């Protein structure tokens, strides 16, 4: 797989002439009408319309081969919304979704259409992509051997980052933490020693909401669905979950985090506190540097001009040291409703959404408006504020079928950073440092990216889904109760979680994952495969 990946990246996708010829053919054909989901993250700037009707959707309908009605799906409630849509018979034709635990049950229930006939009869662009990247077929095939999912090839870099106020470290004569014990000590100092010098007790050591929680879990080697590699076995990570829960409880008990973090479901308050200079260690997505620059760094520097950030590697924990999750390089993102009336139009849209024209527009905006392209050079954003207002909030979600790096170096994340802007260059340095922290001798959380985990049988998936609300490492009720309740220890929470799991039949899930890893793990993309693609993409950038 990895040999094919590097050869294919070098060779590129399709030529401009092919795209132009295809566009002309599409224009002459009768236009179909389809519906497509789009995540609603609640972050649309004022005056930009709605997630279903904005600059991007208007361009898609104008430039694309079919008319598209977008159906909003709340990002944090996509499972509930999709289940409701399918139950009511009104699910859209094309579903754009990341989470396997949402998609796999729909496949098992017969709600989704196999794709081979659509691709063979109607596709050009995606058919060529499948031929160049067999791993897309491997990752998109269901347990019945049929292809159910469209996908893309991503830039593979650390998905998240840990940011620390370097100016606070310097003021308090502290170093960047190398262990979680040192991280605790730094958080304690940031909380209690008035690092901003305003004479008030108004700072927190770190954030403990939304993405920050996921990153802490990763530090301790655990992510959905809570299984870890130990030796050559895949086991349930109960000890890891207990350890990270104990760390969170310690931070909470000593007031080093916001005492109401548990009601900050989407991290909005934590983000405000960070941007206002009140949080010393902040953890968030960092796979798109221009997005971090726009959404975080500019706001921080505006509110607190003297703030200096550093990026820190994941620290060693009592249960080991782990790499950050890397962006899934072979990511399945699209599925077709079994009731879709016009599969040809759906396929035309998928080809358009997988094209270089689509990807370039989402990445750089409109030529001559947001950016310009000189001969032999990468496109350059000429009006970042306009691009940020009109594209930044959802271009990545509309482009869930685009494979940017296949078009060459211009579409790697750092290429969008303005070399003349000192603040953008500071973010670029942090981004590069975060990639340099990856240690290929270490395991990521879990045996692979969570989206690449093998598909459980229907009955076992139901056990996993039914118990997540109580036992999941993220916001499982049992573990959250342990953090918030003084006399409820993580040790007791572990016993109670195991009891709930085993009562629900979880031992069968444990046995299935264990057996799969022993006998069939080479059927899926593992951490070592992701590392290989990461190395190859870095080499293409001479890094």
GROMACS .gro file of C-alpha atoms in nm, residues 329-527:
model
  199
  329UNK     CA    1  -0.418   0.907   0.567
  330UNK     CA    2  -0.678   0.686   0.400
  331UNK     CA    3  -1.003   0.829   0.528
  332UNK     CA    4  -1.348   0.706   0.438
  333UNK     CA    5  -1.596   0.992   0.434
  334UNK     CA    6  -1.886   0.931   0.195
  335UNK     CA    7  -2.177   0.687   0.178
  336UNK     CA    8  -2.485   0.660  -0.045
  337UNK     CA    9  -2.839   0.613   0.080
  338UNK     CA   10  -2.981   0.283  -0.044
  339UNK     CA   11  -3.296   0.478  -0.140
  340UNK     CA   12  -3.111   0.734  -0.357
  341UNK     CA   13  -3.318   0.777  -0.675
  342UNK     CA   14  -3.044   0.913  -0.902
  343UNK     CA   15  -2.712   0.730  -0.842
  344UNK     CA   16  -2.566   0.878  -1.161
  345UNK     CA   17  -2.604   1.231  -1.027
  346UNK     CA   18  -2.461   1.125  -0.690
  347UNK     CA   19  -2.158   0.984  -0.870
  348UNK     CA   20  -2.118   1.300  -1.077
  349UNK     CA   21  -2.113   1.504  -0.758
  350UNK     CA   22  -1.858   1.272  -0.593
  351UNK     CA   23  -1.631   1.305  -0.897
  352UNK     CA   24  -1.666   1.684  -0.881
  353UNK     CA   25  -1.599   1.690  -0.506
  354UNK     CA   26  -1.290   1.472  -0.558
  355UNK     CA   27  -1.154   1.694  -0.837
  356UNK     CA   28  -0.861   1.933  -0.821
  357UNK     CA   29  -1.089   2.224  -0.914
  358UNK     CA   30  -1.309   2.159  -0.610
  359UNK     CA   31  -1.016   2.107  -0.376
  360UNK     CA   32  -0.831   2.418  -0.492
  361UNK     CA   33  -1.139   2.636  -0.444
  362UNK     CA   34  -1.202   2.509  -0.092
  363UNK     CA   35  -0.834   2.545  -0.005
  364UNK     CA   36  -0.757   2.884  -0.160
  365UNK     CA   37  -1.097   3.041  -0.233
  366UNK     CA   38  -1.181   3.211  -0.561
  367UNK     CA   39  -0.901   3.299  -0.799
  368UNK     CA   40  -0.872   3.678  -0.823
  369UNK     CA   41  -1.087   3.730  -0.513
  370UNK     CA   42  -0.922   3.543  -0.228
  371UNK     CA   43  -0.603   3.429  -0.403
  372UNK     CA   44  -0.395   3.446  -0.716
  373UNK     CA   45  -0.183   3.191  -0.898
  374UNK     CA   46   0.131   3.290  -1.087
  375UNK     CA   47   0.285   3.055  -1.347
  376UNK     CA   48   0.504   2.791  -1.188
  377UNK     CA   49   0.413   2.896  -0.833
  378UNK     CA   50   0.172   2.782  -0.564
  379UNK     CA   51  -0.148   2.985  -0.525
  380UNK     CA   52  -0.113   3.269  -0.276
  381UNK     CA   53  -0.395   3.395  -0.056
  382UNK     CA   54  -0.425   3.768  -0.122
  383UNK     CA   55  -0.714   3.849   0.112
  384UNK     CA   56  -0.690   3.625   0.418
  385UNK     CA   57  -0.959   3.808   0.614
  386UNK     CA   58  -1.209   3.760   0.331
  387UNK     CA   59  -1.114   3.392   0.290
  388UNK     CA   60  -1.143   3.343   0.665
  389UNK     CA   61  -1.489   3.498   0.672
  390UNK     CA   62  -1.625   3.319   0.367
  391UNK     CA   63  -1.444   2.982   0.365
  392UNK     CA   64  -1.262   2.904   0.689
  393UNK     CA   65  -1.563   2.793   0.894
  394UNK     CA   66  -1.666   2.499   0.674
  395UNK     CA   67  -1.442   2.452   0.369
  396UNK     CA   68  -1.290   2.140   0.526
  397UNK     CA   69  -1.633   1.985   0.577
  398UNK     CA   70  -1.747   2.058   0.223
  399UNK     CA   71  -1.416   1.911   0.101
  400UNK     CA   72  -1.449   1.577   0.280
  401UNK     CA   73  -1.402   1.396  -0.053
  402UNK     CA   74  -1.099   1.599  -0.165
  403UNK     CA   75  -0.741   1.467  -0.152
  404UNK     CA   76  -0.527   1.784  -0.137
  405UNK     CA   77  -0.176   1.639  -0.125
  406UNK     CA   78  -0.231   1.446  -0.449
  407UNK     CA   79  -0.201   1.776  -0.638
  408UNK     CA   80   0.152   1.835  -0.511
  409UNK     CA   81   0.338   2.041  -0.255
  410UNK     CA   82   0.109   2.344  -0.289
  411UNK     CA   83  -0.159   2.168  -0.087
  412UNK     CA   84   0.040   2.069   0.219
  413UNK     CA   85  -0.074   2.270   0.519
  414UNK     CA   86   0.232   2.489   0.568
  415UNK     CA   87   0.226   2.613   0.207
  416UNK     CA   88  -0.073   2.831   0.284
  417UNK     CA   89   0.120   3.027   0.546
  418UNK     CA   90   0.238   3.372   0.440
  419UNK     CA   91   0.616   3.389   0.458
  420UNK     CA   92   0.596   3.767   0.513
  421UNK     CA   93   0.364   3.749   0.814
  422UNK     CA   94   0.565   3.699   1.138
  423UNK     CA   95   0.269   3.560   1.334
  424UNK     CA   96   0.193   3.305   1.062
  425UNK     CA   97   0.557   3.204   1.062
  426UNK     CA   98   0.544   3.150   1.439
  427UNK     CA   99   0.250   2.913   1.390
  428UNK     CA  100   0.437   2.741   1.107
  429UNK     CA  101   0.737   2.682   1.336
  430UNK     CA  102   0.512   2.529   1.600
  431UNK     CA  103   0.346   2.312   1.335
  432UNK     CA  104   0.682   2.186   1.209
  433UNK     CA  105   0.802   2.123   1.565
  434UNK     CA  106   0.487   1.921   1.640
  435UNK     CA  107   0.561   1.696   1.342
  436UNK     CA  108   0.924   1.658   1.450
  437UNK     CA  109   0.814   1.521   1.790
  438UNK     CA  110   0.679   1.201   1.631
  439UNK     CA  111   0.887   0.909   1.758
  440UNK     CA  112   0.850   0.604   1.535
  441UNK     CA  113   0.949   0.376   1.820
  442UNK     CA  114   0.632   0.473   2.008
  443UNK     CA  115   0.275   0.354   1.961
  444UNK     CA  116  -0.013   0.590   1.897
  445UNK     CA  117  -0.322   0.556   2.115
  446UNK     CA  118  -0.474   0.226   2.006
  447UNK     CA  119  -0.342   0.002   1.728
  448UNK     CA  120  -0.437   0.249   1.453
  449UNK     CA  121  -0.648   0.556   1.393
  450UNK     CA  122  -0.992   0.495   1.542
  451UNK     CA  123  -1.150   0.527   1.196
  452UNK     CA  124  -0.940   0.231   1.078
  453UNK     CA  125  -1.048  -0.007   1.355
  454UNK     CA  126  -1.191  -0.334   1.219
  455UNK     CA  127  -1.566  -0.355   1.185
  456UNK     CA  128  -1.731  -0.557   1.460
  457UNK     CA  129  -2.020  -0.789   1.387
  458UNK     CA  130  -2.362  -0.628   1.425
  459UNK     CA  131  -2.436  -0.778   1.768
  460UNK     CA  132  -2.094  -0.691   1.909
  461UNK     CA  133  -2.112  -0.336   1.772
  462UNK     CA  134  -2.444  -0.298   1.952
  463UNK     CA  135  -2.282  -0.400   2.281
  464UNK     CA  136  -2.006  -0.144   2.228
  465UNK     CA  137  -2.250   0.132   2.133
  466UNK     CA  138  -2.487   0.061   2.420
  467UNK     CA  139  -2.214   0.077   2.686
  468UNK     CA  140  -2.018   0.382   2.564
  469UNK     CA  141  -2.232   0.630   2.758
  470UNK     CA  142  -2.119   0.466   3.079
  471UNK     CA  143  -1.770   0.330   3.017
  472UNK     CA  144  -1.612   0.540   2.739
  473UNK     CA  145  -1.286   0.710   2.834
  474UNK     CA  146  -1.408   1.046   2.700
  475UNK     CA  147  -1.730   1.129   2.878
  476UNK     CA  148  -1.846   0.796   3.017
  477UNK     CA  149  -2.073   0.859   3.313
  478UNK     CA  150  -1.881   0.628   3.546
  479UNK     CA  151  -1.544   0.796   3.485
  480UNK     CA  152  -1.692   1.145   3.496
  481UNK     CA  153  -1.856   1.063   3.829
  482UNK     CA  154  -1.516   0.957   3.963
  483UNK     CA  155  -1.361   1.290   3.862
  484UNK     CA  156  -1.638   1.498   4.021
  485UNK     CA  157  -1.718   1.292   4.333
  486UNK     CA  158  -1.476   1.327   4.628
  487UNK     CA  159  -1.504   0.975   4.767
  488UNK     CA  160  -1.545   0.787   4.440
  489UNK     CA  161  -1.198   0.668   4.344
  490UNK     CA  162  -1.078   0.584   3.991
  491UNK     CA  163  -1.002   0.234   4.124
  492UNK     CA  164  -1.367   0.185   4.221
  493UNK     CA  165  -1.480   0.342   3.894
  494UNK     CA  166  -1.270   0.086   3.707
  495UNK     CA  167  -1.437  -0.202   3.893
  496UNK     CA  168  -1.782  -0.057   3.826
  497UNK     CA  169  -1.707   0.006   3.458
  498UNK     CA  170  -1.581  -0.349   3.409
  499UNK     CA  171  -1.895  -0.482   3.579
  500UNK     CA  172  -2.121  -0.283   3.344
  501UNK     CA  173  -1.914  -0.392   3.044
  502UNK     CA  174  -1.919  -0.760   3.132
  503UNK     CA  175  -2.290  -0.758   3.220
  504UNK     CA  176  -2.363  -0.621   2.872
  505UNK     CA  177  -2.157  -0.898   2.709
  506UNK     CA  178  -1.841  -0.693   2.663
  507UNK     CA  179  -1.618  -0.995   2.715
  508UNK     CA  180  -1.728  -1.110   2.368
  509UNK     CA  181  -1.608  -0.779   2.222
  510UNK     CA  182  -1.277  -0.816   2.405
  511UNK     CA  183  -1.232  -1.165   2.266
  512UNK     CA  184  -1.322  -1.059   1.910
  513UNK     CA  185  -1.072  -0.770   1.905
  514UNK     CA  186  -0.803  -0.989   2.063
  515UNK     CA  187  -0.852  -1.264   1.803
  516UNK     CA  188  -0.862  -1.017   1.514
  517UNK     CA  189  -0.535  -0.859   1.621
  518UNK     CA  190  -0.369  -1.197   1.658
  519UNK     CA  191  -0.480  -1.337   1.321
  520UNK     CA  192  -0.606  -1.065   1.087
  521UNK     CA  193  -0.451  -0.731   1.182
  522UNK     CA  194  -0.276  -0.706   0.846
  523UNK     CA  195  -0.620  -0.666   0.685
  524UNK     CA  196  -0.640  -0.311   0.822
  525UNK     CA  197  -0.415  -0.006   0.810
  526UNK     CA  198  -0.205  -0.004   1.128
  527UNK     CA  199   0.007   0.259   1.299
   0.00000   0.00000   0.00000
